[in-house]
Amino acid sequence: EGVASIAAGEASQAEGSFTVAAEYASHAEGEETYAIGYAAHTEGYGTRAKGNYAHAEGDSTQALGYASHTAGYFTVASGDYQSAIGQFNISSSAESAFIIGNGTSTSNRRNLLFASGSTVQITGSLNISGSTNAAQIDNGWVILSQVSMSLNSADDTAASASGVPLGGLYRNGNIVTGK
C-alpha cells in the first residue's frame, strides 16, 4: 500500500513510499526502506534489514546480522544478535555486541560504547554520580572499595594456584594494584 511499494514475499507487507518487503513475513514501512531478510522489519527512511529476523529503524540504518537491531542515524549492526544505536557507529562482526555510535559522518565513524562478551569499552569520559560500592574513578584509576578475598594473592603463581588467574592484579588493602 502507498506509492510504488512492493510486498514480494509471502505474507509480507510494504507500506509508504518506495518500500520493499522481499521475504516471507517481512515488513517494510516508511520511505525507501527494504526488508530483505526472512521475517525482517524496516521503518523510517532508507533503512535496510538484510538479516533474517532483523530490525532496522531510523534514517539510513542497516541490520545485516541474524536477529540484529539497529536504530538511529547511519548505524550498522553487522553481527548476529547485535544491537547498534546512535549515529555513525564502527561496524563489527562480534556476535551479541551492543554498540552506541557517536561518529559524525560515514568517513568519521566512532563508538562511544562497545560491549561484547565480558568486555565493555568506553571511548571518552565516564562520569558516575550518586553512590557506588563497586568502584570510584580517580584520575583514570579505578579504586575498588570492596575487593573479593579471592583477589588476596601475592603474585601470579599464588593466584593461579588458588584458581584465580589475575594477570598481574593483586589486592593491597582496599586497592587493587598492578605488578
PDB file of C-alpha atoms in Angstrom:
ATOM      1  CA  GLU A   1       0.000   0.000   0.000  1.00  0.00           C
ATOM      2  CA  GLY A   2       1.212   3.504  -0.690  1.00  0.00           C
ATOM      3  CA  VAL A   3       3.306   4.765  -3.599  1.00  0.00           C
ATOM      4  CA  ALA A   4       5.418   2.238  -5.543  1.00  0.00           C
ATOM      5  CA  SER A   5       5.692  -0.136  -2.583  1.00  0.00           C
ATOM      6  CA  ILE A   6       6.203  -3.853  -3.238  1.00  0.00           C
ATOM      7  CA  ALA A   7       5.283  -6.777  -0.962  1.00  0.00           C
ATOM      8  CA  ALA A   8       7.004  -9.603  -2.871  1.00  0.00           C
ATOM      9  CA  GLY A   9       7.360 -12.177  -0.105  1.00  0.00           C
ATOM     10  CA  GLU A  10       4.537 -14.429   1.004  1.00  0.00           C
ATOM     11  CA  ALA A  11       2.704 -12.911   3.991  1.00  0.00           C
ATOM     12  CA  SER A  12       4.811  -9.738   3.667  1.00  0.00           C
ATOM     13  CA  GLN A  13       3.643  -6.135   3.884  1.00  0.00           C
ATOM     14  CA  ALA A  14       5.028  -2.952   2.324  1.00  0.00           C
ATOM     15  CA  GLU A  15       3.608   0.450   3.096  1.00  0.00           C
ATOM     16  CA  GLY A  16       4.620   4.015   2.466  1.00  0.00           C
ATOM     17  CA  SER A  17       6.707   5.255  -0.422  1.00  0.00           C
ATOM     18  CA  PHE A  18       9.107   3.074  -2.434  1.00  0.00           C
ATOM     19  CA  THR A  19       9.321   0.338   0.217  1.00  0.00           C
ATOM     20  CA  VAL A  20      10.103  -3.336  -0.463  1.00  0.00           C
ATOM     21  CA  ALA A  21       9.247  -6.359   1.678  1.00  0.00           C
ATOM     22  CA  ALA A  22      11.035  -9.127  -0.239  1.00  0.00           C
ATOM     23  CA  GLU A  23      10.997 -12.210   2.003  1.00  0.00           C
ATOM     24  CA  TYR A  24       8.426 -14.315   3.799  1.00  0.00           C
ATOM     25  CA  ALA A  25       6.669 -12.393   6.609  1.00  0.00           C
ATOM     26  CA  SER A  26       8.848  -9.318   6.088  1.00  0.00           C
ATOM     27  CA  HIS A  27       7.511  -5.811   6.715  1.00  0.00           C
ATOM     28  CA  ALA A  28       8.765  -2.540   5.243  1.00  0.00           C
ATOM     29  CA  GLU A  29       7.289   0.827   6.136  1.00  0.00           C
ATOM     30  CA  GLY A  30       8.272   4.424   5.616  1.00  0.00           C
ATOM     31  CA  GLU A  31      10.214   5.748   2.649  1.00  0.00           C
ATOM     32  CA  GLU A  32      12.781   3.810   0.620  1.00  0.00           C
ATOM     33  CA  THR A  33      13.044   1.002   3.187  1.00  0.00           C
ATOM     34  CA  TYR A  34      13.970  -2.588   2.315  1.00  0.00           C
ATOM     35  CA  ALA A  35      13.108  -5.664   4.399  1.00  0.00           C
ATOM     36  CA  ILE A  36      15.163  -8.306   2.611  1.00  0.00           C
ATOM     37  CA  GLY A  37      15.631 -10.943   5.338  1.00  0.00           C
ATOM     38  CA  TYR A  38      13.126 -13.606   6.371  1.00  0.00           C
ATOM     39  CA  ALA A  39      10.625 -12.008   8.793  1.00  0.00           C
ATOM     40  CA  ALA A  40      12.708  -8.807   8.774  1.00  0.00           C
ATOM     41  CA  HIS A  41      11.258  -5.380   9.598  1.00  0.00           C
ATOM     42  CA  THR A  42      12.267  -1.904   8.480  1.00  0.00           C
ATOM     43  CA  GLU A  43      10.857   1.501   9.279  1.00  0.00           C
ATOM     44  CA  GLY A  44      11.857   5.081   8.718  1.00  0.00           C
ATOM     45  CA  TYR A  45      13.874   6.398   5.794  1.00  0.00           C
ATOM     46  CA  GLY A  46      16.444   4.476   3.753  1.00  0.00           C
ATOM     47  CA  THR A  47      16.699   1.592   6.238  1.00  0.00           C
ATOM     48  CA  ARG A  48      17.775  -1.973   5.314  1.00  0.00           C
ATOM     49  CA  ALA A  49      17.095  -5.202   7.215  1.00  0.00           C
ATOM     50  CA  LYS A  50      19.062  -7.897   5.394  1.00  0.00           C
ATOM     51  CA  GLY A  51      19.493 -10.415   8.210  1.00  0.00           C
ATOM     52  CA  ASN A  52      16.758 -12.924   8.946  1.00  0.00           C
ATOM     53  CA  TYR A  53      14.587 -11.652  11.844  1.00  0.00           C
ATOM     54  CA  ALA A  54      16.490  -8.336  11.727  1.00  0.00           C
ATOM     55  CA  HIS A  55      15.015  -4.902  12.517  1.00  0.00           C
ATOM     56  CA  ALA A  56      16.266  -1.574  11.153  1.00  0.00           C
ATOM     57  CA  GLU A  57      14.717   1.738  12.177  1.00  0.00           C
ATOM     58  CA  GLY A  58      15.575   5.392  11.858  1.00  0.00           C
ATOM     59  CA  ASP A  59      17.411   7.051   8.982  1.00  0.00           C
ATOM     60  CA  SER A  60      19.772   5.078   6.715  1.00  0.00           C
ATOM     61  CA  THR A  61      20.411   2.260   9.207  1.00  0.00           C
ATOM     62  CA  GLN A  62      21.383  -1.329   8.296  1.00  0.00           C
ATOM     63  CA  ALA A  63      20.627  -4.516  10.245  1.00  0.00           C
ATOM     64  CA  LEU A  64      22.789  -7.117   8.497  1.00  0.00           C
ATOM     65  CA  GLY A  65      23.233  -9.887  11.072  1.00  0.00           C
ATOM     66  CA  TYR A  66      20.796 -12.616  12.069  1.00  0.00           C
ATOM     67  CA  ALA A  67      18.278 -11.209  14.603  1.00  0.00           C
ATOM     68  CA  SER A  68      20.200  -7.921  14.689  1.00  0.00           C
ATOM     69  CA  HIS A  69      18.773  -4.494  15.512  1.00  0.00           C
ATOM     70  CA  THR A  70      19.851  -1.030  14.535  1.00  0.00           C
ATOM     71  CA  ALA A  71      18.379   2.384  15.290  1.00  0.00           C
ATOM     72  CA  GLY A  72      19.354   5.992  14.844  1.00  0.00           C
ATOM     73  CA  TYR A  73      21.263   7.620  12.031  1.00  0.00           C
ATOM     74  CA  PHE A  74      23.577   5.669   9.689  1.00  0.00           C
ATOM     75  CA  THR A  75      24.158   2.895  12.246  1.00  0.00           C
ATOM     76  CA  VAL A  76      25.132  -0.644  11.182  1.00  0.00           C
ATOM     77  CA  ALA A  77      24.570  -3.925  13.079  1.00  0.00           C
ATOM     78  CA  SER A  78      26.744  -6.454  11.212  1.00  0.00           C
ATOM     79  CA  GLY A  79      26.995  -9.282  13.743  1.00  0.00           C
ATOM     80  CA  ASP A  80      24.347 -11.823  14.658  1.00  0.00           C
ATOM     81  CA  TYR A  81      22.182 -10.861  17.695  1.00  0.00           C
ATOM     82  CA  GLN A  82      23.836  -7.433  17.686  1.00  0.00           C
ATOM     83  CA  SER A  83      22.281  -4.070  18.541  1.00  0.00           C
ATOM     84  CA  ALA A  84      23.684  -0.749  17.311  1.00  0.00           C
ATOM     85  CA  ILE A  85      22.178   2.623  18.200  1.00  0.00           C
ATOM     86  CA  GLY A  86      23.185   6.267  17.967  1.00  0.00           C
ATOM     87  CA  GLN A  87      24.871   7.574  14.851  1.00  0.00           C
ATOM     88  CA  PHE A  88      27.752   6.553  12.572  1.00  0.00           C
ATOM     89  CA  ASN A  89      28.998   3.609  14.660  1.00  0.00           C
ATOM     90  CA  ILE A  90      32.032   1.484  13.771  1.00  0.00           C
ATOM     91  CA  SER A  91      30.739  -1.759  12.301  1.00  0.00           C
ATOM     92  CA  SER A  92      31.776  -5.029  13.965  1.00  0.00           C
ATOM     93  CA  SER A  93      31.067  -8.684  13.264  1.00  0.00           C
ATOM     94  CA  ALA A  94      31.157  -9.534  17.002  1.00  0.00           C
ATOM     95  CA  GLU A  95      28.191 -11.668  17.981  1.00  0.00           C
ATOM     96  CA  SER A  96      25.776 -10.296  20.595  1.00  0.00           C
ATOM     97  CA  ALA A  97      27.540  -6.920  20.738  1.00  0.00           C
ATOM     98  CA  PHE A  98      25.846  -3.750  21.969  1.00  0.00           C
ATOM     99  CA  ILE A  99      27.190  -0.609  20.299  1.00  0.00           C
ATOM    100  CA  ILE A 100      26.463   3.088  20.806  1.00  0.00           C
ATOM    101  CA  GLY A 101      27.829   5.103  17.910  1.00  0.00           C
ATOM    102  CA  ASN A 102      28.825   8.740  18.198  1.00  0.00           C
ATOM    103  CA  GLY A 103      30.579   9.364  14.898  1.00  0.00           C
ATOM    104  CA  THR A 104      29.921  12.427  12.796  1.00  0.00           C
ATOM    105  CA  SER A 105      29.888  11.064   9.221  1.00  0.00           C
ATOM    106  CA  THR A 106      30.391   7.906   7.156  1.00  0.00           C
ATOM    107  CA  SER A 107      34.090   8.788   6.924  1.00  0.00           C
ATOM    108  CA  ASN A 108      34.347   9.522  10.671  1.00  0.00           C
ATOM    109  CA  ARG A 109      32.688   6.572  12.428  1.00  0.00           C
ATOM    110  CA  ARG A 110      33.241   6.196  16.195  1.00  0.00           C
ATOM    111  CA  ASN A 111      31.819   4.238  19.095  1.00  0.00           C
ATOM    112  CA  LEU A 112      31.066   5.784  22.450  1.00  0.00           C
ATOM    113  CA  LEU A 113      30.414   2.307  23.862  1.00  0.00           C
ATOM    114  CA  PHE A 114      31.172  -1.199  22.619  1.00  0.00           C
ATOM    115  CA  ALA A 115      30.119  -4.189  24.724  1.00  0.00           C
ATOM    116  CA  SER A 116      30.734  -7.780  23.650  1.00  0.00           C
ATOM    117  CA  GLY A 117      31.244 -10.954  25.666  1.00  0.00           C
ATOM    118  CA  SER A 118      32.656  -9.886  29.030  1.00  0.00           C
ATOM    119  CA  THR A 119      34.250  -6.673  27.738  1.00  0.00           C
ATOM    120  CA  VAL A 120      32.867  -3.131  27.823  1.00  0.00           C
ATOM    121  CA  GLN A 121      34.880  -0.432  26.094  1.00  0.00           C
ATOM    122  CA  ILE A 122      34.021   3.222  26.659  1.00  0.00           C
ATOM    123  CA  THR A 123      35.680   5.741  24.391  1.00  0.00           C
ATOM    124  CA  GLY A 124      35.544   9.100  26.131  1.00  0.00           C
ATOM    125  CA  SER A 125      34.761  10.018  29.707  1.00  0.00           C
ATOM    126  CA  LEU A 126      32.770   8.077  32.270  1.00  0.00           C
ATOM    127  CA  ASN A 127      31.119  10.121  34.991  1.00  0.00           C
ATOM    128  CA  ILE A 128      29.402   8.343  37.871  1.00  0.00           C
ATOM    129  CA  SER A 129      27.078  10.338  40.084  1.00  0.00           C
ATOM    130  CA  GLY A 130      25.453   9.132  43.269  1.00  0.00           C
ATOM    131  CA  SER A 131      26.909   6.419  45.458  1.00  0.00           C
ATOM    132  CA  THR A 132      28.539   3.149  44.500  1.00  0.00           C
ATOM    133  CA  ASN A 133      30.116   0.351  46.486  1.00  0.00           C
ATOM    134  CA  ALA A 134      31.898  -1.103  43.489  1.00  0.00           C
ATOM    135  CA  ALA A 135      34.327   1.491  42.202  1.00  0.00           C
ATOM    136  CA  GLN A 136      35.492   5.050  42.411  1.00  0.00           C
ATOM    137  CA  ILE A 137      37.014   6.702  39.357  1.00  0.00           C
ATOM    138  CA  ASP A 138      40.007   8.866  40.295  1.00  0.00           C
ATOM    139  CA  ASN A 139      42.252  10.420  37.627  1.00  0.00           C
ATOM    140  CA  GLY A 140      41.905   7.467  35.285  1.00  0.00           C
ATOM    141  CA  TRP A 141      42.335   4.805  38.010  1.00  0.00           C
ATOM    142  CA  VAL A 142      39.588   2.572  39.312  1.00  0.00           C
ATOM    143  CA  ILE A 143      39.787   2.219  43.090  1.00  0.00           C
ATOM    144  CA  LEU A 144      37.795  -0.709  44.407  1.00  0.00           C
ATOM    145  CA  SER A 145      36.291  -0.180  47.832  1.00  0.00           C
ATOM    146  CA  GLN A 146      35.100  -3.749  48.312  1.00  0.00           C
ATOM    147  CA  VAL A 147      37.518  -6.356  46.972  1.00  0.00           C
ATOM    148  CA  SER A 148      36.747 -10.054  46.995  1.00  0.00           C
ATOM    149  CA  MET A 149      39.065 -12.138  49.193  1.00  0.00           C
ATOM    150  CA  SER A 150      39.746 -14.299  46.118  1.00  0.00           C
ATOM    151  CA  LEU A 151      41.928 -11.414  44.924  1.00  0.00           C
ATOM    152  CA  ASN A 152      44.093 -11.673  48.032  1.00  0.00           C
ATOM    153  CA  SER A 153      47.115 -13.262  46.295  1.00  0.00           C
ATOM    154  CA  ALA A 154      50.742 -12.273  46.486  1.00  0.00           C
ATOM    155  CA  ASP A 155      51.608 -12.926  42.830  1.00  0.00           C
ATOM    156  CA  ASP A 156      50.565 -14.748  39.626  1.00  0.00           C
ATOM    157  CA  THR A 157      51.703 -18.126  40.951  1.00  0.00           C
ATOM    158  CA  ALA A 158      49.671 -17.832  44.152  1.00  0.00           C
ATOM    159  CA  ALA A 159      46.651 -16.513  42.262  1.00  0.00           C
ATOM    160  CA  SER A 160      46.821 -19.335  39.721  1.00  0.00           C
ATOM    161  CA  ALA A 161      47.232 -21.952  42.465  1.00  0.00           C
ATOM    162  CA  SER A 162      44.002 -20.741  44.050  1.00  0.00           C
ATOM    163  CA  GLY A 163      42.223 -20.816  40.687  1.00  0.00           C
ATOM    164  CA  VAL A 164      42.228 -17.049  40.131  1.00  0.00           C
ATOM    165  CA  PRO A 165      44.375 -16.143  37.098  1.00  0.00           C
ATOM    166  CA  LEU A 166      44.655 -12.372  37.548  1.00  0.00           C
ATOM    167  CA  GLY A 167      47.297 -11.370  35.047  1.00  0.00           C
ATOM    168  CA  GLY A 168      49.113  -9.043  37.418  1.00  0.00           C
ATOM    169  CA  LEU A 169      46.347  -7.512  39.569  1.00  0.00           C
ATOM    170  CA  TYR A 170      46.733  -8.052  43.314  1.00  0.00           C
ATOM    171  CA  ARG A 171      44.918  -6.914  46.394  1.00  0.00           C
ATOM    172  CA  ASN A 172      46.696  -4.415  48.595  1.00  0.00           C
ATOM    173  CA  GLY A 173      44.301  -3.357  51.345  1.00  0.00           C
ATOM    174  CA  ASN A 174      41.269  -1.905  49.572  1.00  0.00           C
ATOM    175  CA  ILE A 175      43.148  -1.033  46.377  1.00  0.00           C
ATOM    176  CA  VAL A 176      43.882  -3.426  43.525  1.00  0.00           C
ATOM    177  CA  THR A 177      47.247  -2.647  42.039  1.00  0.00           C
ATOM    178  CA  GLY A 178      49.301  -3.912  39.109  1.00  0.00           C
ATOM    179  CA  LYS A 179      52.684  -5.647  39.381  1.00  0.00           C
TER     180      LYS A 179
END
